[in-house]
GROMACS .gro file of C-alpha atoms in nm:
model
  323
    1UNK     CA    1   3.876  10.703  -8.159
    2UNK     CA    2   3.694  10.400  -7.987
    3UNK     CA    3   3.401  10.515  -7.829
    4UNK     CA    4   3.150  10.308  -7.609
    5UNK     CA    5   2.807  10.317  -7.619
    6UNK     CA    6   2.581  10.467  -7.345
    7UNK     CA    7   2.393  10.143  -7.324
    8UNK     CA    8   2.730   9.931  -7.258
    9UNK     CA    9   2.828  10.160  -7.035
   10UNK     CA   10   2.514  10.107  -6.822
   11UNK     CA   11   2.519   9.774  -6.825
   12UNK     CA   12   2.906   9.740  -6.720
   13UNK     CA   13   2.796   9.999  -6.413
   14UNK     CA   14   2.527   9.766  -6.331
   15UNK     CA   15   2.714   9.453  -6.333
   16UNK     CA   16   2.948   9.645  -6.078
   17UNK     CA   17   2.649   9.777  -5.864
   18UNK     CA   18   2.491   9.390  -5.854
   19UNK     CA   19   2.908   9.235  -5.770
   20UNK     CA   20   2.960   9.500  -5.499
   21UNK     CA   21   2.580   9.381  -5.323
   22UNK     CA   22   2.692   9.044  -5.360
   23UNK     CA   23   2.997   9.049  -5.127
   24UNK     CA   24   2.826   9.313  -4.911
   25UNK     CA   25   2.556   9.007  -4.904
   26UNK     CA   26   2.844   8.721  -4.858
   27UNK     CA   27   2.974   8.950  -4.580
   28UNK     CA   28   2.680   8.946  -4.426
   29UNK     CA   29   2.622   8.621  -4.421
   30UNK     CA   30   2.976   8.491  -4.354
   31UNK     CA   31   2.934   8.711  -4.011
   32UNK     CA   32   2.627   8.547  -3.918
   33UNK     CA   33   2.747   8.223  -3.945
   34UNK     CA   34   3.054   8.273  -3.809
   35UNK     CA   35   2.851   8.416  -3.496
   36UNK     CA   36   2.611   8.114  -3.541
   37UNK     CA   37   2.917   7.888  -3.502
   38UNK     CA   38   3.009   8.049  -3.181
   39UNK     CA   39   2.700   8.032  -3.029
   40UNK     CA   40   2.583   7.672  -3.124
   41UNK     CA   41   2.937   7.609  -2.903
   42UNK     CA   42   2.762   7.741  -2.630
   43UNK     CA   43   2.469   7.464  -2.696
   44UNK     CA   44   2.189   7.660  -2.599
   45UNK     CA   45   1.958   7.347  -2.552
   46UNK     CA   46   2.138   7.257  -2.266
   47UNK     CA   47   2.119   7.613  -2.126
   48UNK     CA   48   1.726   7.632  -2.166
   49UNK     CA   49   1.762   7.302  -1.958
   50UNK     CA   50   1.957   7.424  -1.683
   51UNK     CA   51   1.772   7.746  -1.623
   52UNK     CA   52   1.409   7.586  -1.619
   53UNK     CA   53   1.566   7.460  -1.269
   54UNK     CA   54   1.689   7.844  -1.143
   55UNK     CA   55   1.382   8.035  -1.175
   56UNK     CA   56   1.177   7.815  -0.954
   57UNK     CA   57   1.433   7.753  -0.714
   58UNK     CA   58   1.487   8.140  -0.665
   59UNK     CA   59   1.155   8.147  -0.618
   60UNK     CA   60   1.100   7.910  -0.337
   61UNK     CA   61   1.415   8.058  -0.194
   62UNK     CA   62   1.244   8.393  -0.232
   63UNK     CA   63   0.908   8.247  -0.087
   64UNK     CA   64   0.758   8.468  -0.357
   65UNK     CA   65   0.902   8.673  -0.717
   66UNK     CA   66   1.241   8.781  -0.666
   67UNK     CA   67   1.333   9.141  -0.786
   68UNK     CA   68   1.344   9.138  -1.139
   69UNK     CA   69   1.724   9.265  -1.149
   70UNK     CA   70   1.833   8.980  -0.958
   71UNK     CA   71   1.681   8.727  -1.171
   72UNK     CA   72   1.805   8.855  -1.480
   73UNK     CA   73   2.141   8.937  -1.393
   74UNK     CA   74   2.146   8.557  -1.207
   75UNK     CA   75   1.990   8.405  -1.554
   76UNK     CA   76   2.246   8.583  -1.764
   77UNK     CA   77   2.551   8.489  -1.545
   78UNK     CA   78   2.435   8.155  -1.557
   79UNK     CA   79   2.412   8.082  -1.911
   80UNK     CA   80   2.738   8.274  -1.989
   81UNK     CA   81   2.846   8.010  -1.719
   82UNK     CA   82   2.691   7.711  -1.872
   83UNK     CA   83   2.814   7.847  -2.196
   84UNK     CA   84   3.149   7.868  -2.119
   85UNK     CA   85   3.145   7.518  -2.020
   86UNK     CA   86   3.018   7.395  -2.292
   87UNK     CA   87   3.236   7.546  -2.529
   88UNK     CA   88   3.562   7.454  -2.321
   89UNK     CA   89   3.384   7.082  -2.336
   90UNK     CA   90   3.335   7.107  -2.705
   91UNK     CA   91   3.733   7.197  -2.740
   92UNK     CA   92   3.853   6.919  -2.528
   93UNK     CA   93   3.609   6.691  -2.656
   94UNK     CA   94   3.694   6.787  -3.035
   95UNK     CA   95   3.906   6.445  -3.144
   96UNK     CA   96   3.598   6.208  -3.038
   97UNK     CA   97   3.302   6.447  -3.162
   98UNK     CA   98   3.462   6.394  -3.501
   99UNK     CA   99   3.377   6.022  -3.497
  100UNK     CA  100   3.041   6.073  -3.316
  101UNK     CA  101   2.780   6.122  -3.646
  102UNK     CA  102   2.582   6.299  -3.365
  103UNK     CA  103   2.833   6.537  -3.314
  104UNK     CA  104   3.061   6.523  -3.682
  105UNK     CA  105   2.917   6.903  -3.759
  106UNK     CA  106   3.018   7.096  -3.449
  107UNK     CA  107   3.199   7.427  -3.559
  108UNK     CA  108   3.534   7.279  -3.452
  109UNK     CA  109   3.485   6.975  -3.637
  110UNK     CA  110   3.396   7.093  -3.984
  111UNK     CA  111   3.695   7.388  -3.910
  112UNK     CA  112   3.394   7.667  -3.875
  113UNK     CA  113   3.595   7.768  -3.570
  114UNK     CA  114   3.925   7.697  -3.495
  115UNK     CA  115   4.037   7.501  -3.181
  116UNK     CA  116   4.276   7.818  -3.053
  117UNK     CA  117   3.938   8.071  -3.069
  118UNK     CA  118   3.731   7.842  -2.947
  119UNK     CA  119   3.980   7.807  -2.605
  120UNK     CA  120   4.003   8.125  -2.607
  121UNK     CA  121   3.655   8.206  -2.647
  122UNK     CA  122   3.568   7.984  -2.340
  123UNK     CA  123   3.824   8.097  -2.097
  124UNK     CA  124   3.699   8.481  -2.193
  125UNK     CA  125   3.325   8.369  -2.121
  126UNK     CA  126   3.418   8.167  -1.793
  127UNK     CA  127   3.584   8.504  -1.684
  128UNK     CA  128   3.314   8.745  -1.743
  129UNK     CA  129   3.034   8.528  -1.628
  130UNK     CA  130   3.181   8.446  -1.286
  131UNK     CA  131   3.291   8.833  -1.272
  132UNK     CA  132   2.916   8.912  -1.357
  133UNK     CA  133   2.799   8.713  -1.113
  134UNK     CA  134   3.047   8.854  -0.817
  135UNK     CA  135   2.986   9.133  -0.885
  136UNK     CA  136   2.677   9.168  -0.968
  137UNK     CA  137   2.465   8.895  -0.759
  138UNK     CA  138   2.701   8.773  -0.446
  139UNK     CA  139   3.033   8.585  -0.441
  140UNK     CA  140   2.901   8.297  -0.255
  141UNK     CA  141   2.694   8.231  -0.647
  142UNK     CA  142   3.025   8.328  -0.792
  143UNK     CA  143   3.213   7.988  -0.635
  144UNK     CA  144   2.936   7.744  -0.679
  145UNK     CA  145   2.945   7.877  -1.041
  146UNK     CA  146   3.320   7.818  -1.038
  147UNK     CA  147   3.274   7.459  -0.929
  148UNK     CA  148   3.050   7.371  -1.124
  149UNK     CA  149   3.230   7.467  -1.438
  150UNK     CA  150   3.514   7.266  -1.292
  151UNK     CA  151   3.342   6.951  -1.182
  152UNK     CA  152   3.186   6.938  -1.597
  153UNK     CA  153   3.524   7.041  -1.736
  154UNK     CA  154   3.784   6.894  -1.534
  155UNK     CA  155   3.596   6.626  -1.347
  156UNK     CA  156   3.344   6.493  -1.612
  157UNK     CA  157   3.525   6.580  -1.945
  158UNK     CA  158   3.888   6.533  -1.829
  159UNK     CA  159   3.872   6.292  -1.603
  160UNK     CA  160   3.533   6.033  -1.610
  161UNK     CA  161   3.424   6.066  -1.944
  162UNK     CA  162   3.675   5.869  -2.107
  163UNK     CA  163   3.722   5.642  -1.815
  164UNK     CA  164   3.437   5.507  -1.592
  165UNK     CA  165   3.074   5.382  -1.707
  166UNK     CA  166   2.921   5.563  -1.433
  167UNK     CA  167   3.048   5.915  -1.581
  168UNK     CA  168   2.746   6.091  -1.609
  169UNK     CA  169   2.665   5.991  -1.254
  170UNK     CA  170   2.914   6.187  -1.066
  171UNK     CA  171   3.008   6.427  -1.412
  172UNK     CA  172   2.634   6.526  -1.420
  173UNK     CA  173   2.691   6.647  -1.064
  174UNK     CA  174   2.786   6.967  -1.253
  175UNK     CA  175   2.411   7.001  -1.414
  176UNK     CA  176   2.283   6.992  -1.086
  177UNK     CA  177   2.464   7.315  -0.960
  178UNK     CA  178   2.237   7.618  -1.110
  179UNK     CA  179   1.981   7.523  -0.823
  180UNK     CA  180   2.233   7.592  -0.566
  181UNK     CA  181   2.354   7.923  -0.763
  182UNK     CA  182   1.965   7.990  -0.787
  183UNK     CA  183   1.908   7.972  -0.431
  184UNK     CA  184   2.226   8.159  -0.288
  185UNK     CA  185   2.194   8.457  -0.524
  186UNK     CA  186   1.852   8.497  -0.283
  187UNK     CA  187   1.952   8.378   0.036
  188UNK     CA  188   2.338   8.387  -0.013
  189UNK     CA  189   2.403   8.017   0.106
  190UNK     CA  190   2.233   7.716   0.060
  191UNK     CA  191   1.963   7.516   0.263
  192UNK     CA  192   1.845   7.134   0.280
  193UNK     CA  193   1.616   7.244   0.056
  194UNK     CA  194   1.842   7.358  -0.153
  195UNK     CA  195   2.043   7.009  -0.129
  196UNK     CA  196   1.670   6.851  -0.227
  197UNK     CA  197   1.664   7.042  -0.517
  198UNK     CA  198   2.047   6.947  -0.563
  199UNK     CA  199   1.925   6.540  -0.560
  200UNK     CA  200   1.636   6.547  -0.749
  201UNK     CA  201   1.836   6.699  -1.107
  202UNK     CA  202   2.127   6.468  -0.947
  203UNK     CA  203   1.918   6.131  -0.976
  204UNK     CA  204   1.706   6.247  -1.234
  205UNK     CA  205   2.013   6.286  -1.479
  206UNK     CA  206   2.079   5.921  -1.514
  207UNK     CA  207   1.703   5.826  -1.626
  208UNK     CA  208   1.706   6.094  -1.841
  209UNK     CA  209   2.096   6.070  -2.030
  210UNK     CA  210   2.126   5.683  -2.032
  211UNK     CA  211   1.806   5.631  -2.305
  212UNK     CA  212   2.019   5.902  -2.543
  213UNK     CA  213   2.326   5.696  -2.485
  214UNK     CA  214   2.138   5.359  -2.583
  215UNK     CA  215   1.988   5.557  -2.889
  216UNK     CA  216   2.354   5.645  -2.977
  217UNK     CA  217   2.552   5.358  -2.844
  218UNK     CA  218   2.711   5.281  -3.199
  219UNK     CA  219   2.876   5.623  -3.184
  220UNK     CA  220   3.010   5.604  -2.824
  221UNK     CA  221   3.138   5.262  -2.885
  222UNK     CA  222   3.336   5.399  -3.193
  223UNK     CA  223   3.509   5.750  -2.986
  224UNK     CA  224   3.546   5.517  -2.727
  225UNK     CA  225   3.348   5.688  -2.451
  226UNK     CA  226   3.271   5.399  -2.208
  227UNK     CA  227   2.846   5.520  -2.152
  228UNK     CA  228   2.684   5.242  -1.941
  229UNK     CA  229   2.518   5.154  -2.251
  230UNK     CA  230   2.764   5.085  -2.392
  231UNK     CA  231   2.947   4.854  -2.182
  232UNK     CA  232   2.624   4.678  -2.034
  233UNK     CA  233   2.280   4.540  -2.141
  234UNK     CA  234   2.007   4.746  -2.206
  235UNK     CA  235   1.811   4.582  -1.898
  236UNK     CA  236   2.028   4.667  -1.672
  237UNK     CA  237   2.070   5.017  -1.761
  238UNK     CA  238   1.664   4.992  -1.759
  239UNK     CA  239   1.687   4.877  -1.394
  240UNK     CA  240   1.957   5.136  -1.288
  241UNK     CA  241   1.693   5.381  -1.441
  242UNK     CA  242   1.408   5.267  -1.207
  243UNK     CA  243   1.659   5.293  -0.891
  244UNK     CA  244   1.741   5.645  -1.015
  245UNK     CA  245   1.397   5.733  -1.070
  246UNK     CA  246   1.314   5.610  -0.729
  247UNK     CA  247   1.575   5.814  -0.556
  248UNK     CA  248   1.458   6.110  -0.718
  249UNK     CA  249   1.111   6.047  -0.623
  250UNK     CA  250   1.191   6.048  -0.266
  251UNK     CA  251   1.397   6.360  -0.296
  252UNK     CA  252   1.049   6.548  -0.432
  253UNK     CA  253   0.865   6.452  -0.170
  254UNK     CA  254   1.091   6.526   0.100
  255UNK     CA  255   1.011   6.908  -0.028
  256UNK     CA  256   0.681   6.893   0.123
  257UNK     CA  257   0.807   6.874   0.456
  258UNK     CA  258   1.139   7.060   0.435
  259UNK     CA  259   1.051   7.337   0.236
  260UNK     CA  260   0.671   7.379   0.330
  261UNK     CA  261   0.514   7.278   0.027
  262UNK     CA  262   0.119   7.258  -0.024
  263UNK     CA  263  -0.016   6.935  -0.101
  264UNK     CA  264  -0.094   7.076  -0.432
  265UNK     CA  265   0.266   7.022  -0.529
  266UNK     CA  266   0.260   6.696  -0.310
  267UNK     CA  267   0.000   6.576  -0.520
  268UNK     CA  268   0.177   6.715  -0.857
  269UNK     CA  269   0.526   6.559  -0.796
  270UNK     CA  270   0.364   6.239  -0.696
  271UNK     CA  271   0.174   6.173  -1.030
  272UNK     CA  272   0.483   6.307  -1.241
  273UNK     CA  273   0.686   6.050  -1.051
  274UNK     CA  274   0.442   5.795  -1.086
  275UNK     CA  275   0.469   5.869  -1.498
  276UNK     CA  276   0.833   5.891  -1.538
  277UNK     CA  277   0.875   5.579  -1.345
  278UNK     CA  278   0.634   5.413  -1.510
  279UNK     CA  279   0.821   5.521  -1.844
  280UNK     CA  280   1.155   5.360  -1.726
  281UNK     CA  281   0.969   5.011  -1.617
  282UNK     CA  282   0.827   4.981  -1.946
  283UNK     CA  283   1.174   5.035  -2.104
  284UNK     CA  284   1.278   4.797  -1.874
  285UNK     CA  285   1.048   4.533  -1.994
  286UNK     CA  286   1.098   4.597  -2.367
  287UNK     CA  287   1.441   4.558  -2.279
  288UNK     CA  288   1.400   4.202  -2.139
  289UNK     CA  289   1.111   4.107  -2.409
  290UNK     CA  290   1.236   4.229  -2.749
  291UNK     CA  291   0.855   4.089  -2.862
  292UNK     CA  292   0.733   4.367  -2.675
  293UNK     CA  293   0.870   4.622  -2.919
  294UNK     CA  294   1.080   4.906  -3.023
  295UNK     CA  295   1.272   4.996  -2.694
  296UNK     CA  296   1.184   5.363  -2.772
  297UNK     CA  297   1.471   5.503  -2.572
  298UNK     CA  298   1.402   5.836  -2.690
  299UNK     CA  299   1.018   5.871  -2.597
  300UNK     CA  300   1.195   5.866  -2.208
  301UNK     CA  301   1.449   6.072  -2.321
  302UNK     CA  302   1.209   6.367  -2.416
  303UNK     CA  303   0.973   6.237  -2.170
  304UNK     CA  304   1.228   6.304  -1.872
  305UNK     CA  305   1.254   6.684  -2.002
  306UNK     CA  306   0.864   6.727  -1.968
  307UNK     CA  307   0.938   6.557  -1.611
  308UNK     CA  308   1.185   6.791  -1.472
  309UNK     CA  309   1.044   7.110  -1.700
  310UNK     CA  310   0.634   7.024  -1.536
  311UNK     CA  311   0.802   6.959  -1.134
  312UNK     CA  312   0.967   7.286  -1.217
  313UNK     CA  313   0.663   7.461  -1.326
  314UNK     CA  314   0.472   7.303  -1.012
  315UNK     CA  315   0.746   7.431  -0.758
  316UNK     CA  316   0.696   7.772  -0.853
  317UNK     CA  317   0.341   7.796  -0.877
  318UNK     CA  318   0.316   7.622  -0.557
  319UNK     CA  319   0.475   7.986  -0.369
  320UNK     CA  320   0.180   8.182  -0.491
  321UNK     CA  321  -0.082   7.916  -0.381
  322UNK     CA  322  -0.303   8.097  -0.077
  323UNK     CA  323  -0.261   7.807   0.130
   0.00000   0.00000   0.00000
């Protein structure tokens, strides 16, 4: 009779042991990406964007710290908002991100996520968050939410992206939106400041997407995504920047009056303007003078996040000023 020994035994029970951790471990794992791939759909960088603009505009609205309920369950509606639109964007957009090196490892792309879940993932988000928000905050947030997912899907993805140079303009309209949600989930409507609010992200998304589009022109030019910089010299891009800038500018200043600002924030807005601006002229000029240097596209890039994230901060704290 074969027998086996004691120690063989062991060792074949241990093997099993370590093979059953293993694809409890690859289980794991495979679930974590999987959810990782779902959320990066979402791109969360451009949520963190778009809700450094809500806060402070609820604020103002509020003339002081809304209730903390409201500003959560405005925050969360609002990303699941953004996210939805994002991920719908990221399933229309899926033959062209392929070509984009910038873009070639999305979830859809590399077949992470199929384009079926991913649909279905975004209509299911885009349902809850503007149920969240009607029912939960006020319907009048509920429809601007509902437009603006339309005006970046339909209008912008759909319909400009593929067509018109000045896509972002009117496309990034949609971007601009969470300040109005922001200030009717306090007041439930909107104001002219409100509309301020509305044209400063409005002008100030030109200055600050064009540089990224220059920085990744190659890529646009081979989806075939007609980005100004892509169709026209850097310089004038550069100058369409400093009329942008300008506009937006004007639009911060016209807070002080309209919405009772301190000249705290007057003085604030005027010196971050004053930067930014100064950021696109000297783009401008590089782009005329190659001897000048590197055009650097992506030091105003970043530096038109720490623009709109520091006006942000300075509309808030301006509330709580005793004067």
């Amino acid at each position: 009779m074969r027998t086996i020994s004691p120690a063989i035994g062991a060792d074949e029970a241990g093997a099993t042991a370590s093979a059953a951790r293993a694809t409890q471990q690859g289980a794991r794992s495979g679930w974590r990406r999987k959810v990782g791939a779902y959320v990066s759909l979402t791109k969360p960088r451009v949520i963190e964007l778009l809700l450094v603009t809500t806060l402070p505009t609820m604020i103002l609205a509020e003339g002081g710290f809304p209730s903390i309920g409201l500003v959560l369950a405005t925050l969360v509606g609002g990303a699941a908002a953004a996210g939805a639109a994002n991920v719908l964007n990221c399933y229309l957009d899926r033959d062209i991100d392929q070509v984009m090196n910038r873009t070639k490892r999305r979830p859809l792309v590399t077949g992470e996520i199929t384009p079926r879940a991913a649909l279905i993932f975004g209509l299911v988000l885009t349902v809850a968050s503007l149920t969240w928000l009607a029912l939960v905050v006020n319907v009048p947030s509920a429809l601007l939410t509902g437009a603006a997912i339309a005006i970046y899907v339909v209008g912008y993805t759909m319909i400009l992206k593929r067509r018109t140079p000045q896509n972002i303009v009117w496309g990034g309209a949609a971007g601009c939106m969470p300040v109005l949600i922001g200030w009717s989930s306090v007041t439930g409507g909107v104001s002219w400041a409100a509309a301020l609010l509305f044209g400063v992200i409005f002008f100030w998304t030109p200055p600050h997407y064009w540089p990224l589009s220059m920085k990744f022109r190659k890529d646009y030019a081979a989806a075939g995504v007609p980005m100004l910089p892509v169709v026209a010299k850097e310089a004038k891009v550069a100058r369409e920047m400093i009329a942008y800038t300008v506009a937006m500018i004007a639009c911060t200043l016209l807070l002080v009056p309209v919405a009772g600002m301190t000249w705290v924030y007057a003085v604030i807005a005027t010196g971050l303007g004053v930067w930014f601006l100064a950021s696109c002229i000297g783009l401008y000029r590089r782009a005329q003078d190659p001897s000048r240097g590197k055009l650097r596209a992506m030091t105003v890039f970043h530096g038109s996040i720490t623009y709109l994230s520091l006006l942000s901060i300075a509309v808030a704290v301006d509330v709580f000023l005793p004067f």
